Amino acid sequence: MERELRYRRASAWEYDLILREAEKYGELKHSFFAVVEGKFRDVYAVNEMVWEKIETLKLKPYSYGTFVGTIKVDNLVEKFYPNIEFFYFVDVQKNYAVLKPKAGFLFTTGKDVPRNGVKEYSWQGTKKLVIFDENGIILGIGRINPASRKKFILNVTDIGEFLRRRR
């Protein structure tokens, strides 16, 4: 039996989950989010003008705006799991790494990054880092492994995943 999708503005609680995740990395630059409820609660960054148009539609959309992550219940606790696009809406000031060109290429092919491939990094609190290239382009999300020099940053997700997926 297929359930109907529900779309709505993000509640204050959901916005707080999004805000707390953003604060691990910097400051949230966007304030209007919407949710599509199905099996999970998918979160979209939406322009308020677009939202006004959506509310007048007779057909209900199943997505809109930029998909920025999912809210799931993990061990009876709700948690927001951001994707790469979420960090375009965050002014990243901490918990990031800037990779050298060769390491950046390897990261986008799904490889882990050695310590000598990191040009600069800031690590405070969380083990997840936003990964950038030297030009400031977001390459993905990594997990820092300070005990290892060969696998200093482990690849969690990157912009090349879409191209590598099995069809």
mmCIF file of C-alpha atoms in Angstrom:
data_model
loop_
_atom_site.group_PDB
_atom_site.id
_atom_site.type_symbol
_atom_site.label_atom_id
_atom_site.label_comp_id
_atom_site.label_asym_id
_atom_site.label_seq_id
_atom_site.Cartn_x
_atom_site.Cartn_y
_atom_site.Cartn_z
ATOM 1 C CA MET A 1 0.000 0.000 0.000
ATOM 2 C CA GLU A 2 1.481 3.310 -1.071
ATOM 3 C CA ARG A 3 1.116 6.291 1.249
ATOM 4 C CA GLU A 4 0.355 9.762 0.009
ATOM 5 C CA LEU A 5 3.194 12.252 0.223
ATOM 6 C CA ARG A 6 2.605 15.268 2.429
ATOM 7 C CA TYR A 7 4.339 18.569 1.869
ATOM 8 C CA ARG A 8 4.522 21.390 4.393
ATOM 9 C CA ARG A 9 6.754 24.055 5.908
ATOM 10 C CA ALA A 10 9.398 22.782 8.286
ATOM 11 C CA SER A 11 8.177 22.928 11.874
ATOM 12 C CA ALA A 12 10.046 24.887 14.538
ATOM 13 C CA TRP A 13 11.471 21.609 15.862
ATOM 14 C CA GLU A 14 12.688 20.540 12.410
ATOM 15 C CA TYR A 15 14.186 23.985 11.781
ATOM 16 C CA ASP A 16 15.999 23.673 15.109
ATOM 17 C CA LEU A 17 17.447 20.298 14.007
ATOM 18 C CA ILE A 18 18.674 21.906 10.758
ATOM 19 C CA LEU A 19 20.077 24.915 12.618
ATOM 20 C CA ARG A 20 21.954 22.734 15.138
ATOM 21 C CA GLU A 21 23.575 20.780 12.300
ATOM 22 C CA ALA A 22 24.595 23.997 10.531
ATOM 23 C CA GLU A 23 26.107 25.423 13.725
ATOM 24 C CA LYS A 24 28.628 22.565 13.779
ATOM 25 C CA TYR A 25 30.158 24.121 10.646
ATOM 26 C CA GLY A 26 29.308 27.806 10.745
ATOM 27 C CA GLU A 27 26.270 29.985 10.247
ATOM 28 C CA LEU A 28 23.081 29.034 8.386
ATOM 29 C CA LYS A 29 22.471 31.510 5.530
ATOM 30 C CA HIS A 30 18.955 30.328 4.588
ATOM 31 C CA SER A 31 15.814 30.468 6.700
ATOM 32 C CA PHE A 32 12.955 28.876 4.750
ATOM 33 C CA PHE A 33 12.760 25.092 4.558
ATOM 34 C CA ALA A 34 9.986 22.739 3.552
ATOM 35 C CA VAL A 35 9.449 19.041 4.184
ATOM 36 C CA VAL A 36 8.083 16.226 2.037
ATOM 37 C CA GLU A 37 6.875 13.396 4.238
ATOM 38 C CA GLY A 38 6.953 9.874 2.895
ATOM 39 C CA LYS A 39 9.020 7.003 4.240
ATOM 40 C CA PHE A 40 11.435 9.667 5.530
ATOM 41 C CA ARG A 41 11.101 13.418 5.940
ATOM 42 C CA ASP A 42 13.033 14.993 3.074
ATOM 43 C CA VAL A 43 14.065 18.608 3.647
ATOM 44 C CA TYR A 44 14.221 21.211 0.866
ATOM 45 C CA ALA A 45 15.567 24.753 0.891
ATOM 46 C CA VAL A 46 12.821 26.774 -0.728
ATOM 47 C CA ASN A 47 12.482 30.352 -1.879
ATOM 48 C CA GLU A 48 9.441 31.998 -0.245
ATOM 49 C CA MET A 49 8.184 33.169 -3.651
ATOM 50 C CA VAL A 50 8.280 29.558 -4.912
ATOM 51 C CA TRP A 51 6.444 28.399 -1.790
ATOM 52 C CA GLU A 52 3.620 30.871 -2.466
ATOM 53 C CA LYS A 53 3.234 29.413 -5.983
ATOM 54 C CA ILE A 54 3.277 25.839 -4.640
ATOM 55 C CA GLU A 55 0.454 26.616 -2.210
ATOM 56 C CA THR A 56 -1.786 27.667 -5.131
ATOM 57 C CA LEU A 57 -1.202 24.485 -7.175
ATOM 58 C CA LYS A 58 -4.017 21.962 -7.435
ATOM 59 C CA LEU A 59 -1.562 19.094 -7.991
ATOM 60 C CA LYS A 60 0.668 18.324 -5.052
ATOM 61 C CA PRO A 61 4.403 18.286 -5.881
ATOM 62 C CA TYR A 62 6.689 15.522 -4.617
ATOM 63 C CA SER A 63 9.747 17.751 -4.547
ATOM 64 C CA TYR A 64 10.618 21.405 -4.855
ATOM 65 C CA GLY A 65 13.527 23.676 -4.107
ATOM 66 C CA THR A 66 16.965 22.220 -3.372
ATOM 67 C CA PHE A 67 17.082 18.890 -1.572
ATOM 68 C CA VAL A 68 19.361 19.445 1.454
ATOM 69 C CA GLY A 69 18.933 16.333 3.583
ATOM 70 C CA THR A 70 16.680 13.963 5.472
ATOM 71 C CA ILE A 71 15.301 13.833 8.982
ATOM 72 C CA LYS A 72 15.327 10.295 10.386
ATOM 73 C CA VAL A 73 14.687 8.752 13.771
ATOM 74 C CA ASP A 74 17.899 7.137 15.026
ATOM 75 C CA ASN A 75 17.713 5.242 18.355
ATOM 76 C CA LEU A 76 14.486 7.090 19.239
ATOM 77 C CA VAL A 77 16.167 10.457 18.542
ATOM 78 C CA GLU A 78 15.332 12.631 15.530
ATOM 79 C CA LYS A 79 18.397 13.706 13.585
ATOM 80 C CA PHE A 80 18.955 15.770 10.465
ATOM 81 C CA TYR A 81 21.320 14.124 7.965
ATOM 82 C CA PRO A 82 22.578 16.773 5.513
ATOM 83 C CA ASN A 83 23.739 16.087 1.989
ATOM 84 C CA ILE A 84 26.428 17.987 0.084
ATOM 85 C CA GLU A 85 24.050 20.689 -1.198
ATOM 86 C CA PHE A 86 23.153 21.666 2.379
ATOM 87 C CA PHE A 87 26.582 23.244 2.814
ATOM 88 C CA TYR A 88 25.885 25.761 0.037
ATOM 89 C CA PHE A 89 23.386 27.261 2.512
ATOM 90 C CA VAL A 90 25.932 27.394 5.353
ATOM 91 C CA ASP A 91 28.749 29.901 5.809
ATOM 92 C CA VAL A 92 31.348 27.224 6.642
ATOM 93 C CA GLN A 93 33.877 28.572 9.158
ATOM 94 C CA LYS A 94 34.924 25.436 11.060
ATOM 95 C CA ASN A 95 35.100 21.665 10.569
ATOM 96 C CA TYR A 96 36.331 21.865 7.003
ATOM 97 C CA ALA A 97 39.352 20.784 4.969
ATOM 98 C CA VAL A 98 40.888 22.278 1.830
ATOM 99 C CA LEU A 99 42.547 19.688 -0.382
ATOM 100 C CA LYS A 100 45.436 20.014 -2.810
ATOM 101 C CA PRO A 101 44.525 19.404 -6.487
ATOM 102 C CA LYS A 102 45.592 15.738 -6.742
ATOM 103 C CA ALA A 103 43.988 14.848 -3.392
ATOM 104 C CA GLY A 104 40.819 16.682 -4.443
ATOM 105 C CA PHE A 105 40.613 14.616 -7.617
ATOM 106 C CA LEU A 106 41.147 11.392 -5.681
ATOM 107 C CA PHE A 107 38.468 12.394 -3.172
ATOM 108 C CA THR A 108 35.902 12.918 -5.954
ATOM 109 C CA THR A 109 36.644 9.398 -7.199
ATOM 110 C CA GLY A 110 35.728 7.930 -3.822
ATOM 111 C CA LYS A 111 39.222 7.624 -2.357
ATOM 112 C CA ASP A 112 40.392 8.582 1.126
ATOM 113 C CA VAL A 113 42.848 11.469 1.548
ATOM 114 C CA PRO A 114 46.361 11.164 3.061
ATOM 115 C CA ARG A 115 47.610 13.834 5.485
ATOM 116 C CA ASN A 116 49.991 15.309 2.887
ATOM 117 C CA GLY A 117 47.031 15.903 0.504
ATOM 118 C CA VAL A 118 45.432 18.384 2.903
ATOM 119 C CA LYS A 119 46.382 22.018 2.361
ATOM 120 C CA GLU A 120 44.460 23.396 5.350
ATOM 121 C CA TYR A 121 41.882 22.166 7.831
ATOM 122 C CA SER A 122 39.863 23.250 10.848
ATOM 123 C CA TRP A 123 38.563 20.613 13.216
ATOM 124 C CA GLN A 124 36.458 21.373 16.279
ATOM 125 C CA GLY A 125 34.099 18.924 17.934
ATOM 126 C CA THR A 126 32.528 16.797 15.220
ATOM 127 C CA LYS A 127 34.445 14.185 13.214
ATOM 128 C CA LYS A 128 32.669 15.141 9.964
ATOM 129 C CA LEU A 129 34.315 17.760 7.769
ATOM 130 C CA VAL A 130 33.127 19.682 4.716
ATOM 131 C CA ILE A 131 35.706 19.095 1.980
ATOM 132 C CA PHE A 132 36.683 21.910 -0.416
ATOM 133 C CA ASP A 133 39.133 22.212 -3.288
ATOM 134 C CA GLU A 134 41.555 25.133 -3.494
ATOM 135 C CA ASN A 135 38.967 27.225 -5.390
ATOM 136 C CA GLY A 136 36.356 26.914 -2.632
ATOM 137 C CA ILE A 137 34.180 24.378 -4.444
ATOM 138 C CA ILE A 138 32.538 21.837 -2.162
ATOM 139 C CA LEU A 139 33.770 18.341 -3.037
ATOM 140 C CA GLY A 140 31.909 16.393 -0.381
ATOM 141 C CA ILE A 141 31.812 15.289 3.219
ATOM 142 C CA GLY A 142 34.619 13.423 4.938
ATOM 143 C CA ARG A 143 35.367 11.970 8.353
ATOM 144 C CA ILE A 144 38.667 12.928 9.996
ATOM 145 C CA ASN A 145 40.915 10.113 11.180
ATOM 146 C CA PRO A 146 43.738 11.919 13.055
ATOM 147 C CA ALA A 147 45.488 8.677 14.046
ATOM 148 C CA SER A 148 46.322 7.792 10.423
ATOM 149 C CA ARG A 149 48.609 9.584 7.973
ATOM 150 C CA LYS A 150 47.605 7.466 4.947
ATOM 151 C CA LYS A 151 43.836 7.763 5.492
ATOM 152 C CA PHE A 152 43.660 11.123 7.258
ATOM 153 C CA ILE A 153 40.232 11.999 5.800
ATOM 154 C CA LEU A 154 37.838 9.163 5.023
ATOM 155 C CA ASN A 155 35.387 9.742 2.184
ATOM 156 C CA VAL A 156 31.775 9.736 3.421
ATOM 157 C CA THR A 157 30.172 11.169 0.278
ATOM 158 C CA ASP A 158 31.382 13.227 -2.658
ATOM 159 C CA ILE A 159 30.198 14.964 -5.819
ATOM 160 C CA GLY A 160 31.402 12.078 -8.017
ATOM 161 C CA GLU A 161 29.050 9.488 -6.466
ATOM 162 C CA PHE A 162 26.289 10.165 -8.970
ATOM 163 C CA LEU A 163 28.597 9.284 -11.874
ATOM 164 C CA ARG A 164 29.928 6.137 -10.183
ATOM 165 C CA ARG A 165 26.581 4.620 -9.238
ATOM 166 C CA ARG A 166 25.566 1.302 -10.713
ATOM 167 C CA ARG A 167 22.730 1.461 -13.205
#
